[in-house]
Short mmCIF file of C-alpha atoms and ligand atoms in Angstrom, two decimals:
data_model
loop_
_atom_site.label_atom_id
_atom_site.label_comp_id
_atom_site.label_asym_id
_atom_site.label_seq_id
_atom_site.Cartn_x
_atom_site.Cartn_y
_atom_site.Cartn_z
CA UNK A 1 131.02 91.88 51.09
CA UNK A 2 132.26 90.06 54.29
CA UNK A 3 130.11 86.80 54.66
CA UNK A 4 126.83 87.41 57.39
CA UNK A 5 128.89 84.64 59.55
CA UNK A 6 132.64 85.59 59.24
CA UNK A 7 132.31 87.61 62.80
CA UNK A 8 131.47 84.55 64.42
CA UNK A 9 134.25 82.47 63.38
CA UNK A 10 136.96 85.49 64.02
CA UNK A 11 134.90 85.84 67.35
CA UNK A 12 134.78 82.28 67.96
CA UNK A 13 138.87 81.95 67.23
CA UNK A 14 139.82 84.87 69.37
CA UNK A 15 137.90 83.83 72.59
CA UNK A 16 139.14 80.80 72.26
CA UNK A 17 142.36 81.89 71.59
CA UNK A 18 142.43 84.30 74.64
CA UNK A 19 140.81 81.26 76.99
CA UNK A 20 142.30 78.26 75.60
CA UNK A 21 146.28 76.80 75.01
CA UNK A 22 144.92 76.27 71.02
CA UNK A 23 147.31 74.12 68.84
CA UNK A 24 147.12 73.58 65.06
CA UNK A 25 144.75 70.69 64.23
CA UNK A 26 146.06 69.44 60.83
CA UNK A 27 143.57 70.02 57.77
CA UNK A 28 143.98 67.45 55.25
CA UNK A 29 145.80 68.79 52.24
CA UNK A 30 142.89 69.62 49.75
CA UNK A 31 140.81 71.13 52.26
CA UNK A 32 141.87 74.88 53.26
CA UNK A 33 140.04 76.39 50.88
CA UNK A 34 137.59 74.81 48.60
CA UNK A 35 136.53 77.20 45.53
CA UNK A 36 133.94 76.22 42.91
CA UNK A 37 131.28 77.43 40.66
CA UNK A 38 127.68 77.22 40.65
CA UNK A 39 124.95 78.35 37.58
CA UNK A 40 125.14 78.61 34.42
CA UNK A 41 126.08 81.94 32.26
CA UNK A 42 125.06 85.19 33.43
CA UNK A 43 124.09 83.61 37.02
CA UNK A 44 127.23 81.77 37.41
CA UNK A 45 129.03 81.94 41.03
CA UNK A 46 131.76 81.54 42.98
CA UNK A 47 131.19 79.29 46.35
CA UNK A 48 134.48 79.32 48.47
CA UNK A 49 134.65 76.70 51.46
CA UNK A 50 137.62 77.13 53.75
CA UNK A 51 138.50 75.25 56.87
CA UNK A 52 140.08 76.20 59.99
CA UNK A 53 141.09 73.65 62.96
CA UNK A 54 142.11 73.48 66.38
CA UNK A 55 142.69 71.56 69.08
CA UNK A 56 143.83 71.67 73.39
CA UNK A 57 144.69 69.34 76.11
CA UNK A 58 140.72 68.64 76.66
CA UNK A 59 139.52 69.06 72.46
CA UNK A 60 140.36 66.75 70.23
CA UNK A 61 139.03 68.58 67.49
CA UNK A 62 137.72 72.72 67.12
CA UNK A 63 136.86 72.98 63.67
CA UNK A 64 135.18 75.25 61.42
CA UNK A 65 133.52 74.76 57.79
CA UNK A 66 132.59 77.88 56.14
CA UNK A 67 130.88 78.14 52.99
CA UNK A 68 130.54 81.71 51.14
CA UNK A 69 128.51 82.13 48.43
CA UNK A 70 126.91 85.46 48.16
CA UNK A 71 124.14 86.97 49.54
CA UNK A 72 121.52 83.79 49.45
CA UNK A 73 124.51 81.32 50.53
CA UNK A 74 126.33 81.14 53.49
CA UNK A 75 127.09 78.92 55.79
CA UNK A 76 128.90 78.30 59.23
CA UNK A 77 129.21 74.64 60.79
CA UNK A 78 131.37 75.21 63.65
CA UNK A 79 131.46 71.97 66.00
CA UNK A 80 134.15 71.37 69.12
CA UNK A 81 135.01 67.42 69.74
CA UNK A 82 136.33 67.24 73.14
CA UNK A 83 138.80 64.18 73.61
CA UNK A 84 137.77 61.04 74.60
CA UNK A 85 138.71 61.03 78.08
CA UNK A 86 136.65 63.61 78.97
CA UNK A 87 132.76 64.17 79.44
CA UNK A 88 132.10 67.42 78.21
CA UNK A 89 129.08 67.82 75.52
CA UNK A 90 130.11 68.52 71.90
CA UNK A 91 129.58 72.39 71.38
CA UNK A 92 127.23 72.34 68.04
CA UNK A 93 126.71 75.17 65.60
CA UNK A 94 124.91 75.25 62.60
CA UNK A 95 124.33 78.51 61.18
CA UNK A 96 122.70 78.53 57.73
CA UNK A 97 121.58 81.38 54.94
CA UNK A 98 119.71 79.92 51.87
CA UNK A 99 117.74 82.18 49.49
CA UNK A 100 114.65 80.75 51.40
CA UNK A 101 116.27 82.46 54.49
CA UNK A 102 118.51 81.33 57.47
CA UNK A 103 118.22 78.51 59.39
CA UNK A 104 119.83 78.36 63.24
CA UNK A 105 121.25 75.30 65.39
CA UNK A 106 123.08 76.31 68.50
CA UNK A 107 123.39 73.67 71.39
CA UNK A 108 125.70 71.68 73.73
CA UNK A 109 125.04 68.57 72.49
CA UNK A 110 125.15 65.84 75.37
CA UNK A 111 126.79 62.62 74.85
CA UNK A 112 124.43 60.90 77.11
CA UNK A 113 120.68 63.00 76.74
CA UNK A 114 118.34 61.31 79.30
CA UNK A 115 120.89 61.09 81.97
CA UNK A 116 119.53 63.11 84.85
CA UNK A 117 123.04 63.45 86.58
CA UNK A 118 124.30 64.56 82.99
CA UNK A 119 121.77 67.30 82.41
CA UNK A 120 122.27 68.51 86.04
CA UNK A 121 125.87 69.01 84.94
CA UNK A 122 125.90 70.48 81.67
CA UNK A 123 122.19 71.37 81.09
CA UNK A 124 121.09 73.28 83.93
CA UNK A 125 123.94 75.84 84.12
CA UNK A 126 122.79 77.36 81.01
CA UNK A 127 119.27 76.71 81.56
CA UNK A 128 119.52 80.53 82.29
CA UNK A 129 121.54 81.71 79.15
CA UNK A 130 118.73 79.50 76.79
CA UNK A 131 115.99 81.01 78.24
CA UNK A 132 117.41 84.28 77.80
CA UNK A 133 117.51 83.88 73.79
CA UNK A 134 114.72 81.92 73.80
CA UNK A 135 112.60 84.47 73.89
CA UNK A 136 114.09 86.37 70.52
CA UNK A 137 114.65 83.05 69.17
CA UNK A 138 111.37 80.65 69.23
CA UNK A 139 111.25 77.19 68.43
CA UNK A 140 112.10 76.75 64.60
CA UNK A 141 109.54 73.45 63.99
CA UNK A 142 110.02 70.77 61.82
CA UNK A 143 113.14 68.93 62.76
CA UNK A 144 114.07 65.38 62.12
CA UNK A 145 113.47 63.17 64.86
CA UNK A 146 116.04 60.78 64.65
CA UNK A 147 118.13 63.95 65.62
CA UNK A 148 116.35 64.79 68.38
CA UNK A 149 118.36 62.24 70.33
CA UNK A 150 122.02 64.36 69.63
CA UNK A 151 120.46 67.32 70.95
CA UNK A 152 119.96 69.03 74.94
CA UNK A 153 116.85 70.47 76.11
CA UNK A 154 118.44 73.83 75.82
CA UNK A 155 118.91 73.53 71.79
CA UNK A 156 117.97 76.52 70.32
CA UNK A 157 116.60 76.03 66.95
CA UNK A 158 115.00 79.25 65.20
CA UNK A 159 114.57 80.52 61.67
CA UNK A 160 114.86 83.79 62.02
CA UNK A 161 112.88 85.91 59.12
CA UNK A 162 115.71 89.03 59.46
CA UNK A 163 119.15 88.79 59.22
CA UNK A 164 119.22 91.81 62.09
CA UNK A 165 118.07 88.96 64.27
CA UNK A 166 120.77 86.94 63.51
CA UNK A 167 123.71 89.55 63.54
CA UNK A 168 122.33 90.58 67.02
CA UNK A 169 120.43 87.75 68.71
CA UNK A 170 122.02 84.69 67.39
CA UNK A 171 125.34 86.66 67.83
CA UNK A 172 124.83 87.43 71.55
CA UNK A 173 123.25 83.53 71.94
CA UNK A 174 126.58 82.15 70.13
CA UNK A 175 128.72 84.40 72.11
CA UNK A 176 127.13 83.03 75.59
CA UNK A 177 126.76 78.95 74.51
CA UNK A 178 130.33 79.50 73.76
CA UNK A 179 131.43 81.56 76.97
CA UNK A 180 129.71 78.57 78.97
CA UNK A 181 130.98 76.05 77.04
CA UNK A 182 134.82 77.28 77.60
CA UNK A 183 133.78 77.52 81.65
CA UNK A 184 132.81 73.41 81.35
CA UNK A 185 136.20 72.96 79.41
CA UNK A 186 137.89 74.58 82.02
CA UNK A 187 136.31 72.69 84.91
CA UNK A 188 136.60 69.18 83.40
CA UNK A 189 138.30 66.64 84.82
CA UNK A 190 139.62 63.69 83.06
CA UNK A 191 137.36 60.46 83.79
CA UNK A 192 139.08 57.91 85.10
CA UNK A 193 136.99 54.89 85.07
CA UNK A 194 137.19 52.22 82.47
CA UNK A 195 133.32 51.64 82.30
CA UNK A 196 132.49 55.73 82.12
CA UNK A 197 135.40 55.53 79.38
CA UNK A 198 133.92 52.92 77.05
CA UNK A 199 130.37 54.59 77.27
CA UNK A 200 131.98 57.83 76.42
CA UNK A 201 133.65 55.86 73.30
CA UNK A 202 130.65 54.57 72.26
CA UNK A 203 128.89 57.75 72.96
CA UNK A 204 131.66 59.61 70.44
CA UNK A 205 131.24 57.33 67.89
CA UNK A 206 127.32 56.97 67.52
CA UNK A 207 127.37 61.34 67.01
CA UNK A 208 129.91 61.32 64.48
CA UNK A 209 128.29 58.14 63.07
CA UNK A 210 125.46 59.71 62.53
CA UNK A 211 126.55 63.46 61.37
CA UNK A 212 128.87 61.79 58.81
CA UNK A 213 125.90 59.83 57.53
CA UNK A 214 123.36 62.36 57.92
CA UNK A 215 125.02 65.49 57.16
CA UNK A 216 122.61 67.91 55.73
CA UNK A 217 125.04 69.88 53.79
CA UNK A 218 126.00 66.68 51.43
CA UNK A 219 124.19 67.80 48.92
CA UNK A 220 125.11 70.80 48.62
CA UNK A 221 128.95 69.89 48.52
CA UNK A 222 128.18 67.45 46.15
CA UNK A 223 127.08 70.12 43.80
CA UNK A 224 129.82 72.58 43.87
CA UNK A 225 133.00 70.18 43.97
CA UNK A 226 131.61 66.56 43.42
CA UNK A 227 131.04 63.42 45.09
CA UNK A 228 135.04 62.04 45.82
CA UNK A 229 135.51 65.73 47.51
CA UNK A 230 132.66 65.70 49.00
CA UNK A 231 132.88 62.23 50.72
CA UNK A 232 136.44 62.87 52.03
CA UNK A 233 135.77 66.32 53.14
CA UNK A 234 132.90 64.40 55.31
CA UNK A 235 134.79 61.69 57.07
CA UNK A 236 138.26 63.04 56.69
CA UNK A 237 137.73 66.34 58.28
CA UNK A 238 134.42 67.13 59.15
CA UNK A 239 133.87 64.10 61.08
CA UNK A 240 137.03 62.75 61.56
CA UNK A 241 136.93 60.60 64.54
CA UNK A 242 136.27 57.01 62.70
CA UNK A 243 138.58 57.40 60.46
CA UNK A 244 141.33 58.92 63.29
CA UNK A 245 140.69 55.65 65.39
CA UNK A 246 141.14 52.81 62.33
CA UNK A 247 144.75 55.11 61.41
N1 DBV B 1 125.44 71.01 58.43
C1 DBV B 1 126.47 70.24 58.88
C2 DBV B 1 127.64 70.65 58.17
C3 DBV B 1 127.28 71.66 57.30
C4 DBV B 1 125.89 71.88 57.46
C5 DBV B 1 128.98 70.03 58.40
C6 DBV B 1 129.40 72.53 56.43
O1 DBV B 1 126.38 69.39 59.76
C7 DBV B 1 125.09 72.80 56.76
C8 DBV B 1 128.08 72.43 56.36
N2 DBV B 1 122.80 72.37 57.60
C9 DBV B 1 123.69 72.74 56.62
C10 DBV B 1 122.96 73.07 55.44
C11 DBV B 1 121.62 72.85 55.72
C12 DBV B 1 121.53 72.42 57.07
C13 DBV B 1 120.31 72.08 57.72
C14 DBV B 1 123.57 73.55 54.15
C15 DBV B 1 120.44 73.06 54.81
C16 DBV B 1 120.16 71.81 54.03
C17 DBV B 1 119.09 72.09 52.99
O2 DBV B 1 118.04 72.66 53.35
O3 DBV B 1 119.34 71.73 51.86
C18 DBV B 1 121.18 70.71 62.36
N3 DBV B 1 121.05 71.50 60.00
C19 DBV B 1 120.14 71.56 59.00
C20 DBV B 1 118.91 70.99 59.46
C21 DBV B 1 119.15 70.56 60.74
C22 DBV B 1 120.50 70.92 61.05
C23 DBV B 1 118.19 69.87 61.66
C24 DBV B 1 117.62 70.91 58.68
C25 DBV B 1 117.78 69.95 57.57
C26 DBV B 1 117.34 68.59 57.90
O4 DBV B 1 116.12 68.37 57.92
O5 DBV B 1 118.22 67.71 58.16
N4 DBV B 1 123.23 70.00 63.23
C27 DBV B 1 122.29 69.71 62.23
C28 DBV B 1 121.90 68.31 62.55
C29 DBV B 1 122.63 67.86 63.59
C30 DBV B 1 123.46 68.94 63.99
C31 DBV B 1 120.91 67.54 61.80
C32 DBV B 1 122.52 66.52 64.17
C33 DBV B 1 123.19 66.06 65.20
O6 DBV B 1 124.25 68.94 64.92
#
């Protein structure tokens, strides 16, 4: 069975590909492909995690985690890191299937949120596209607040009851975030100023600061290949960026 999410990542690769000068990004050796098994006896399973990486002139980092486990577990983190001399929003995807159904985070995330001059630029171009899905896609509700701070106005965060909706809708919506997001990439200009520079550091640092320390899926990782793993796969790949700047 190929996994509910594989057709965004080939999707995701090949537009890129087409639009972009990709590179490698190296994966840590370890990290590929991650295979483990979950249950006990006759409902014993296979969970495979593999890793793909990119990067470009304006990315630091285009990376992929994707987590295959069957029918009731699958999972696609897909998050772009632009490099540090630029402005451009993080592109932020978290697509999740748990047997208690899926769960949908699609956004540009803003590295400064209540900037008005920052929204005009990266907000309101797809203030159109998000209102477009919106409607197939409503408001998901409970979502931690100390999050809420990482994320644009146009965040779209559903939980879709059919997986229809989110081969077609969340599809379509993940096609369009990322069509607009390669159209900012394309029209950034490096930022020259030291002071813009340092807030853009510091900007960086407190989102992968907090996704490293926050990141919803530890638990899970921690179950199917242990804590060390788990921990490294985290802050050595995942969210990379600390650990990058102290090498
Ligand atoms: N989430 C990740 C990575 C994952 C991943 C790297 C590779 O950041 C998966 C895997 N997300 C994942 C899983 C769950 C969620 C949930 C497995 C389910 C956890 C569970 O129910 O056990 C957006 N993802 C979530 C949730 C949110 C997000 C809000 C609900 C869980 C919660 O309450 O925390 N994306 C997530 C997030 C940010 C983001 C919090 C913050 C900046 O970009």
């Amino acid at each position: 069975m190929v996994g509910l999410y594989q057709p965004f990542l080939d999707y995701a690769i090949a537009y890129l590909q087409k639009h972009l000068d990709l590179e490698p990004y190296p994966i840590p050796e370890g990290f590929e492909c991650k295979q483990g098994t979950i249950g006990k006896g006759a409902r014993q399973s296979e969970v495979l995690t593999t890793s793909t990486a990119f990067q470009t002139d304006k990315l630091r980092q285009i990376r992929a985690a994707h987590v295959q486990g069957g029918e009731g577990l699958q999972v696609l983190n897909f998050v772009i890191f632009p490099r540090l001399n630029t402005d451009l929003p993080f592109f932020g995807a978290d697509l999740v299937t748990l047997p208690g159904g899926h769960l949908i985070a699609l956004d540009m995330q803003p590295l400064f949120r209540d900037d008005p001059s920052y929204q005009q630029k990266y907000t309101q171009p797809i203030w159109p596209i998000f209102e477009a899905h919106q409607q197939y896609l409503p408001w998901g509700g409970d979502f931690p607040e100390e999050a809420q701070p990482f994320f644009s106005p146009a965040f779209l965060w559903t939980r879709p009851q059919k997986t229809e909706v989110v081969q077609e809708r969340v599809f379509a919506a993940f096609q369009d975030y990322l069509s607009a997001y390669v159209s900012f990439v394309q029209g950034a200009a490096p930022i020259e100023s030291e002071e813009e520079l340092l807030k853009i550091k510091q900007a960086q640092l407190r989102y992968v600061h907090y996704r490293a320390e926050k990141d919803p899926a530890r638990g899970m990782f921690t179950r199917f290949y242990g804590s060390e793993w788990t921990e490294k796969y985290i802050h050595g790949f995942l969210f990379d960026l600390e650990q990058k700047m102290r090498e």
